[in-house]
mmCIF file of N, CA and C in Angstrom:
data_model
loop_
_atom_site.group_PDB
_atom_site.id
_atom_site.type_symbol
_atom_site.label_atom_id
_atom_site.label_comp_id
_atom_site.label_asym_id
_atom_site.label_seq_id
_atom_site.Cartn_x
_atom_site.Cartn_y
_atom_site.Cartn_z
ATOM 1 N N MET A 20 43.938 1.097 -40.772
ATOM 2 C CA MET A 20 42.734 1.122 -39.642
ATOM 3 C C MET A 20 42.274 2.700 -39.370
ATOM 4 N N ARG A 21 42.778 3.581 -41.230
ATOM 5 C CA ARG A 21 42.034 5.003 -40.807
ATOM 6 C C ARG A 21 40.965 4.152 -41.559
ATOM 7 N N SER A 22 40.460 3.329 -42.549
ATOM 8 C CA SER A 22 38.862 3.756 -42.746
ATOM 9 C C SER A 22 38.298 2.997 -41.313
ATOM 10 N N ARG A 23 38.943 2.299 -41.444
ATOM 11 C CA ARG A 23 37.971 1.677 -39.515
ATOM 12 C C ARG A 23 38.125 2.608 -38.652
ATOM 13 N N GLU A 24 38.460 3.395 -39.076
ATOM 14 C CA GLU A 24 38.725 4.899 -37.358
ATOM 15 C C GLU A 24 37.215 5.109 -38.251
ATOM 16 N N LYS A 25 37.171 6.084 -39.971
ATOM 17 C CA LYS A 25 36.571 6.657 -40.317
ATOM 18 C C LYS A 25 35.091 5.891 -40.615
ATOM 19 N N LEU A 26 34.920 5.365 -40.130
ATOM 20 C CA LEU A 26 34.036 4.095 -39.917
ATOM 21 C C LEU A 26 33.446 4.067 -39.191
ATOM 22 N N THR A 27 33.576 4.200 -37.577
ATOM 23 C CA THR A 27 33.193 4.346 -36.470
ATOM 24 C C THR A 27 33.071 5.665 -36.255
ATOM 25 N N TYR A 28 33.528 6.964 -36.042
ATOM 26 C CA TYR A 28 33.234 7.440 -36.904
ATOM 27 C C TYR A 28 31.799 7.552 -37.343
ATOM 28 N N PHE A 29 31.887 7.350 -37.739
ATOM 29 C CA PHE A 29 30.249 7.807 -39.080
ATOM 30 C C PHE A 29 29.215 7.294 -38.397
ATOM 31 N N LEU A 30 29.808 6.092 -38.023
ATOM 32 C CA LEU A 30 28.342 5.040 -37.252
ATOM 33 C C LEU A 30 27.828 5.851 -35.793
ATOM 34 N N VAL A 31 29.375 6.833 -35.411
ATOM 35 C CA VAL A 31 28.875 7.260 -34.065
ATOM 36 C C VAL A 31 27.874 8.672 -34.488
ATOM 37 N N PHE A 32 28.341 9.233 -35.175
ATOM 38 C CA PHE A 32 27.343 10.392 -35.347
ATOM 39 C C PHE A 32 26.065 10.108 -35.653
ATOM 40 N N VAL A 33 26.424 9.434 -36.830
ATOM 41 C CA VAL A 33 24.838 8.644 -37.101
ATOM 42 C C VAL A 33 24.255 8.567 -35.817
ATOM 43 N N LEU A 34 24.103 7.783 -35.116
ATOM 44 C CA LEU A 34 23.678 6.735 -34.403
ATOM 45 C C LEU A 34 23.045 8.388 -33.117
ATOM 46 N N LEU A 35 24.476 9.121 -32.652
ATOM 47 C CA LEU A 35 24.052 10.471 -32.361
ATOM 48 C C LEU A 35 22.552 11.754 -33.060
ATOM 49 N N ALA A 36 23.408 10.872 -34.035
ATOM 50 C CA ALA A 36 22.233 11.712 -34.964
ATOM 51 C C ALA A 36 20.079 11.807 -35.485
ATOM 52 N N LEU A 37 20.516 10.407 -34.969
ATOM 53 C CA LEU A 37 18.730 9.309 -34.542
ATOM 54 C C LEU A 37 18.250 9.451 -33.683
ATOM 55 N N THR A 38 19.442 9.587 -32.351
ATOM 56 C CA THR A 38 18.375 10.150 -31.641
ATOM 57 C C THR A 38 18.644 11.168 -31.167
ATOM 58 N N SER A 39 19.529 12.142 -31.766
ATOM 59 C CA SER A 39 18.932 13.523 -31.420
ATOM 60 C C SER A 39 17.363 14.229 -31.539
ATOM 61 N N ILE A 40 17.008 13.077 -33.494
ATOM 62 C CA ILE A 40 15.691 13.637 -33.830
ATOM 63 C C ILE A 40 14.580 12.943 -33.085
ATOM 64 N N ILE A 41 15.140 11.636 -33.217
ATOM 65 C CA ILE A 41 13.914 10.820 -31.585
ATOM 66 C C ILE A 41 13.480 11.429 -30.880
ATOM 67 N N ILE A 42 14.382 12.424 -30.164
ATOM 68 C CA ILE A 42 14.080 12.622 -29.289
ATOM 69 C C ILE A 42 13.852 14.241 -29.745
ATOM 70 N N LEU A 43 13.259 14.860 -30.441
ATOM 71 C CA LEU A 43 13.027 15.944 -30.601
ATOM 72 C C LEU A 43 11.666 16.114 -30.965
ATOM 73 N N SER A 44 11.230 14.880 -32.370
ATOM 74 C CA SER A 44 11.425 14.850 -32.471
ATOM 75 C C SER A 44 9.649 14.394 -31.742
ATOM 76 N N ASP A 45 10.280 13.598 -30.487
ATOM 77 C CA ASP A 45 9.559 13.098 -29.175
ATOM 78 C C ASP A 45 8.906 14.846 -28.339
ATOM 79 N N ILE A 46 9.574 15.239 -28.747
ATOM 80 C CA ILE A 46 9.274 16.987 -27.892
ATOM 81 C C ILE A 46 8.230 17.908 -29.230
ATOM 82 N N LEU A 47 9.041 17.502 -29.876
ATOM 83 C CA LEU A 47 7.838 18.260 -30.330
ATOM 84 C C LEU A 47 6.193 17.923 -30.959
ATOM 85 N N TYR A 48 6.603 16.737 -31.439
ATOM 86 C CA TYR A 48 5.042 16.008 -31.115
ATOM 87 C C TYR A 48 3.930 16.211 -29.783
ATOM 88 N N ASN A 49 4.676 16.141 -29.148
ATOM 89 C CA ASN A 49 3.756 16.291 -27.789
ATOM 90 C C ASN A 49 3.668 14.378 -27.098
ATOM 91 N N ASP A 50 5.462 13.703 -27.482
ATOM 92 C CA ASP A 50 5.393 12.316 -26.924
ATOM 93 C C ASP A 50 5.684 12.537 -25.306
ATOM 94 N N TYR A 51 6.202 14.030 -25.753
ATOM 95 C CA TYR A 51 7.644 14.456 -24.348
ATOM 96 C C TYR A 51 7.752 14.991 -23.446
ATOM 97 N N SER A 52 6.708 15.525 -22.711
ATOM 98 C CA SER A 52 6.527 16.531 -22.039
ATOM 99 C C SER A 52 6.942 17.504 -20.375
ATOM 100 N N PHE A 53 7.827 19.001 -20.722
ATOM 101 C CA PHE A 53 8.020 19.018 -18.837
ATOM 102 C C PHE A 53 6.206 19.273 -18.751
ATOM 103 N N GLU A 54 5.203 19.588 -19.364
ATOM 104 C CA GLU A 54 4.097 19.725 -19.292
ATOM 105 C C GLU A 54 3.640 18.759 -18.534
ATOM 106 N N LYS A 55 3.415 17.411 -19.817
ATOM 107 C CA LYS A 55 3.129 16.433 -18.954
ATOM 108 C C LYS A 55 3.670 15.607 -17.532
ATOM 109 N N ASN A 56 4.673 15.860 -17.407
ATOM 110 C CA ASN A 56 5.569 15.743 -16.465
ATOM 111 C C ASN A 56 5.059 16.227 -15.364
ATOM 112 N N GLN A 57 4.647 17.563 -15.446
ATOM 113 C CA GLN A 57 4.086 18.269 -13.888
ATOM 114 C C GLN A 57 3.282 17.525 -13.889
ATOM 115 N N GLU A 58 2.317 17.823 -14.685
ATOM 116 C CA GLU A 58 0.895 17.259 -14.633
ATOM 117 C C GLU A 58 1.096 15.344 -13.372
ATOM 118 N N LEU A 59 1.502 14.687 -14.528
ATOM 119 C CA LEU A 59 2.320 13.111 -14.117
ATOM 120 C C LEU A 59 2.656 13.295 -12.402
ATOM 121 N N LYS A 60 3.424 14.303 -11.632
ATOM 122 C CA LYS A 60 3.730 14.677 -10.939
ATOM 123 C C LYS A 60 3.254 14.974 -9.438
ATOM 124 N N GLU A 61 1.661 15.738 -10.727
ATOM 125 C CA GLU A 61 0.720 16.879 -9.373
ATOM 126 C C GLU A 61 -0.480 15.273 -10.087
ATOM 127 N N ILE A 62 -0.893 14.844 -10.300
ATOM 128 C CA ILE A 62 -1.385 13.292 -9.901
ATOM 129 C C ILE A 62 -0.330 12.619 -9.205
ATOM 130 N N LEU A 63 0.679 12.104 -9.329
ATOM 131 C CA LEU A 63 0.979 11.155 -8.394
ATOM 132 C C LEU A 63 0.863 11.018 -6.818
ATOM 133 N N ASN A 64 1.510 12.923 -6.598
ATOM 134 C CA ASN A 64 1.451 13.508 -5.369
ATOM 135 C C ASN A 64 -0.325 13.682 -4.809
ATOM 136 N N GLU A 65 -1.193 13.577 -5.142
ATOM 137 C CA GLU A 65 -2.316 13.906 -4.852
ATOM 138 C C GLU A 65 -2.370 11.563 -4.389
ATOM 139 N N LYS A 66 -2.291 11.072 -5.706
ATOM 140 C CA LYS A 66 -2.388 9.902 -5.738
ATOM 141 C C LYS A 66 -1.445 9.339 -3.935
ATOM 142 N N GLU A 67 -0.140 10.254 -3.146
ATOM 143 C CA GLU A 67 0.903 9.362 -2.498
ATOM 144 C C GLU A 67 -0.352 10.033 -1.050
ATOM 145 N N SER A 68 -1.156 10.633 -1.493
ATOM 146 C CA SER A 68 -1.747 11.906 -0.159
ATOM 147 C C SER A 68 -2.829 11.193 -0.230
ATOM 148 N N GLU A 69 -3.110 9.328 -0.895
ATOM 149 C CA GLU A 69 -4.597 9.226 -0.805
ATOM 150 C C GLU A 69 -4.282 8.255 -0.307
ATOM 151 N N LEU A 70 -3.361 7.187 -0.186
ATOM 152 C CA LEU A 70 -2.529 6.606 -0.018
ATOM 153 C C LEU A 70 -2.968 6.751 1.386
ATOM 154 N N ILE A 71 -1.333 7.818 1.244
ATOM 155 C CA ILE A 71 -1.442 7.946 3.672
ATOM 156 C C ILE A 71 -2.571 8.101 3.650
ATOM 157 N N LEU A 72 -3.679 8.116 2.733
ATOM 158 C CA LEU A 72 -5.773 8.625 4.499
ATOM 159 C C LEU A 72 -5.305 7.581 4.252
ATOM 160 N N LEU A 73 -5.329 6.501 3.267
ATOM 161 C CA LEU A 73 -6.256 5.448 3.257
ATOM 162 C C LEU A 73 -5.569 4.312 4.385
ATOM 163 N N ASN A 74 -4.677 5.174 4.981
ATOM 164 C CA ASN A 74 -3.391 3.824 5.403
ATOM 165 C C ASN A 74 -3.682 4.973 6.614
ATOM 166 N N GLU A 75 -3.983 5.580 6.625
ATOM 167 C CA GLU A 75 -3.811 6.173 8.471
ATOM 168 C C GLU A 75 -5.838 5.655 9.220
ATOM 169 N N GLU A 76 -6.964 5.587 7.659
ATOM 170 C CA GLU A 76 -7.865 4.362 8.402
ATOM 171 C C GLU A 76 -8.035 3.663 8.210
ATOM 172 N N ASN A 77 -7.299 2.844 7.516
ATOM 173 C CA ASN A 77 -6.754 1.170 8.249
ATOM 174 C C ASN A 77 -6.705 0.990 8.686
ATOM 175 N N LEU A 78 -5.136 1.675 9.300
ATOM 176 C CA LEU A 78 -5.136 1.405 10.839
ATOM 177 C C LEU A 78 -6.053 1.824 12.430
ATOM 178 N N ALA A 79 -6.699 2.994 11.609
ATOM 179 C CA ALA A 79 -8.010 3.317 13.150
ATOM 180 C C ALA A 79 -8.557 2.368 12.985
ATOM 181 N N LEU A 80 -8.953 1.800 12.024
ATOM 182 C CA LEU A 80 -10.382 0.842 11.711
ATOM 183 C C LEU A 80 -9.360 -0.941 12.657
ATOM 184 N N LYS A 81 -8.143 -1.008 11.950
ATOM 185 C CA LYS A 81 -6.869 -2.030 12.763
ATOM 186 C C LYS A 81 -7.269 -1.653 14.032
ATOM 187 N N GLU A 82 -6.751 -0.220 14.930
ATOM 188 C CA GLU A 82 -8.041 -0.829 16.072
ATOM 189 C C GLU A 82 -8.425 -0.899 16.719
ATOM 190 N N LYS A 83 -9.598 -0.789 16.231
ATOM 191 C CA LYS A 83 -11.200 -0.492 16.325
ATOM 192 C C LYS A 83 -11.305 -1.503 16.419
ATOM 193 N N ILE A 84 -11.007 -3.087 15.972
ATOM 194 C CA ILE A 84 -11.354 -4.291 16.083
ATOM 195 C C ILE A 84 -10.760 -5.211 16.729
ATOM 196 N N LEU A 85 -9.262 -5.107 16.712
ATOM 197 C CA LEU A 85 -8.573 -5.028 17.862
ATOM 198 C C LEU A 85 -9.172 -4.734 19.711
ATOM 199 N N MET A 86 -9.657 -4.181 19.842
ATOM 200 C CA MET A 86 -10.484 -3.680 21.215
ATOM 201 C C MET A 86 -12.027 -4.574 20.911
ATOM 202 N N GLN A 87 -12.957 -4.085 20.029
ATOM 203 C CA GLN A 87 -13.982 -4.793 19.967
ATOM 204 C C GLN A 87 -13.804 -6.605 20.654
ATOM 205 N N ARG A 88 -12.509 -7.555 19.609
ATOM 206 C CA ARG A 88 -12.431 -8.694 20.238
ATOM 207 C C ARG A 88 -11.487 -8.411 21.427
ATOM 208 N N GLU A 89 -11.698 -8.292 21.849
ATOM 209 C CA GLU A 89 -11.150 -8.042 23.118
ATOM 210 C C GLU A 89 -11.886 -7.018 24.166
ATOM 211 N N SER A 90 -12.976 -6.876 24.225
ATOM 212 C CA SER A 90 -13.885 -6.259 24.949
ATOM 213 C C SER A 90 -14.788 -8.018 24.728
ATOM 214 N N PHE A 91 -14.917 -8.478 23.734
ATOM 215 C CA PHE A 91 -16.059 -9.910 23.345
ATOM 216 C C PHE A 91 -15.390 -11.028 23.427
ATOM 217 N N GLU A 92 -13.646 -10.651 23.755
ATOM 218 C CA GLU A 92 -13.519 -11.958 24.848
ATOM 219 C C GLU A 92 -13.570 -12.123 26.204
ATOM 220 N N SER A 93 -13.300 -10.507 26.660
ATOM 221 C CA SER A 93 -13.661 -10.748 27.960
ATOM 222 C C SER A 93 -14.559 -10.544 28.465
ATOM 223 N N SER A 94 -15.051 -9.664 28.178
ATOM 224 C CA SER A 94 -17.543 -9.845 28.028
ATOM 225 C C SER A 94 -17.592 -12.466 27.936
ATOM 226 N N GLU A 95 -16.318 -12.648 27.415
ATOM 227 C CA GLU A 95 -17.217 -14.195 27.106
ATOM 228 C C GLU A 95 -16.847 -14.466 28.797
ATOM 229 N N LYS A 96 -15.330 -14.192 29.033
ATOM 230 C CA LYS A 96 -14.808 -14.313 29.696
ATOM 231 C C LYS A 96 -15.466 -14.280 30.674
ATOM 232 N N GLU A 97 -16.212 -13.891 32.057
ATOM 233 C CA GLU A 97 -16.871 -13.279 32.509
ATOM 234 C C GLU A 97 -18.369 -14.049 32.802
ATOM 235 N N ILE A 98 -18.809 -14.147 31.395
ATOM 236 C CA ILE A 98 -20.489 -14.986 31.138
ATOM 237 C C ILE A 98 -19.489 -16.659 31.564
ATOM 238 N N PHE A 99 -19.030 -17.159 31.066
ATOM 239 C CA PHE A 99 -18.294 -18.211 31.191
ATOM 240 C C PHE A 99 -18.053 -18.521 33.115
ATOM 241 N N GLN A 100 -16.978 -17.521 32.946
ATOM 242 C CA GLN A 100 -17.370 -17.277 35.265
ATOM 243 C C GLN A 100 -18.563 -17.470 35.700
ATOM 244 N N LYS A 101 -18.848 -16.435 35.074
ATOM 245 C CA LYS A 101 -20.833 -16.715 35.321
ATOM 246 C C LYS A 101 -21.684 -18.227 36.086
ATOM 247 N N ASN A 102 -21.869 -18.494 34.865
ATOM 248 C CA ASN A 102 -21.228 -20.395 33.687
ATOM 249 C C ASN A 102 -21.661 -20.705 35.175
ATOM 250 N N GLU A 103 -19.813 -21.167 35.320
ATOM 251 C CA GLU A 103 -19.183 -21.247 35.969
ATOM 252 C C GLU A 103 -19.604 -21.872 36.982
ATOM 253 N N ALA A 104 -19.982 -20.808 37.855
ATOM 254 C CA ALA A 104 -19.645 -19.893 39.408
ATOM 255 C C ALA A 104 -21.498 -20.767 39.573
ATOM 256 N N GLU A 105 -22.955 -20.542 39.328
ATOM 257 C CA GLU A 105 -24.023 -21.411 38.212
ATOM 258 C C GLU A 105 -23.333 -22.679 39.056
ATOM 259 N N GLN A 106 -22.986 -23.277 37.621
ATOM 260 C CA GLN A 106 -22.883 -24.399 38.010
ATOM 261 C C GLN A 106 -22.950 -25.184 39.217
ATOM 262 N N LYS A 107 -21.046 -24.906 40.084
ATOM 263 C CA LYS A 107 -21.062 -25.087 40.713
ATOM 264 C C LYS A 107 -22.020 -25.016 42.203
ATOM 265 N N LYS A 108 -22.464 -23.714 42.501
ATOM 266 C CA LYS A 108 -23.678 -23.801 43.685
ATOM 267 C C LYS A 108 -24.556 -24.248 42.866
ATOM 268 N N ASP A 109 -24.840 -24.843 41.917
ATOM 269 C CA ASP A 109 -25.657 -25.783 42.032
ATOM 270 C C ASP A 109 -25.591 -27.243 42.225
ATOM 271 N N LEU A 110 -24.321 -27.742 41.713
ATOM 272 C CA LEU A 110 -23.806 -28.637 42.193
ATOM 273 C C LEU A 110 -24.118 -29.168 43.827
ATOM 274 N N LYS A 111 -23.449 -28.017 44.709
ATOM 275 C CA LYS A 111 -23.228 -27.666 46.268
ATOM 276 C C LYS A 111 -24.835 -27.677 46.712
ATOM 277 N N ASN A 112 -25.618 -27.050 46.017
ATOM 278 C CA ASN A 112 -27.246 -28.071 46.058
ATOM 279 C C ASN A 112 -27.739 -28.821 45.972
ATOM 280 N N ASN A 113 -27.249 -29.312 45.200
ATOM 281 C CA ASN A 113 -27.500 -31.283 44.865
ATOM 282 C C ASN A 113 -26.207 -32.387 46.162
ATOM 283 N N ASN A 114 -25.726 -31.558 45.659
ATOM 284 C CA ASN A 114 -24.975 -32.247 47.127
ATOM 285 C C ASN A 114 -25.646 -32.671 48.742
ATOM 286 N N ASP A 115 -26.254 -31.444 48.226
ATOM 287 C CA ASP A 115 -26.655 -31.322 50.161
ATOM 288 C C ASP A 115 -27.810 -31.524 50.138
ATOM 289 N N PRO A 116 -27.660 -32.747 52.087
ATOM 290 C CA PRO A 116 -28.727 -33.668 52.007
ATOM 291 C C PRO A 116 -30.132 -32.355 52.803
ATOM 292 N N LYS A 117 -30.999 -33.162 52.599
ATOM 293 C CA LYS A 117 -33.072 -31.841 52.699
ATOM 294 C C LYS A 117 -32.794 -32.303 53.876
#
């Protein structure tokens, strides 16, 4: 049991040492740095604000399209109603004896 415990402690120590060395080498060779993290956060914030603006523009365009579609449909209805009235008038004129 004693040798198994020693082996376990040794393996845990080696694993901890390797992890520490890897983290330190990343920091020393600038693979990981707080400055890069800060730069990335700034870029993310900038892109997020751009996305918010694009979303607002998108919503405004959707509203504009809906308004144009509604006005187009209402103008179509008006044209149809005018044509219908003219057709009724023509039918009435054709049916009237002279």
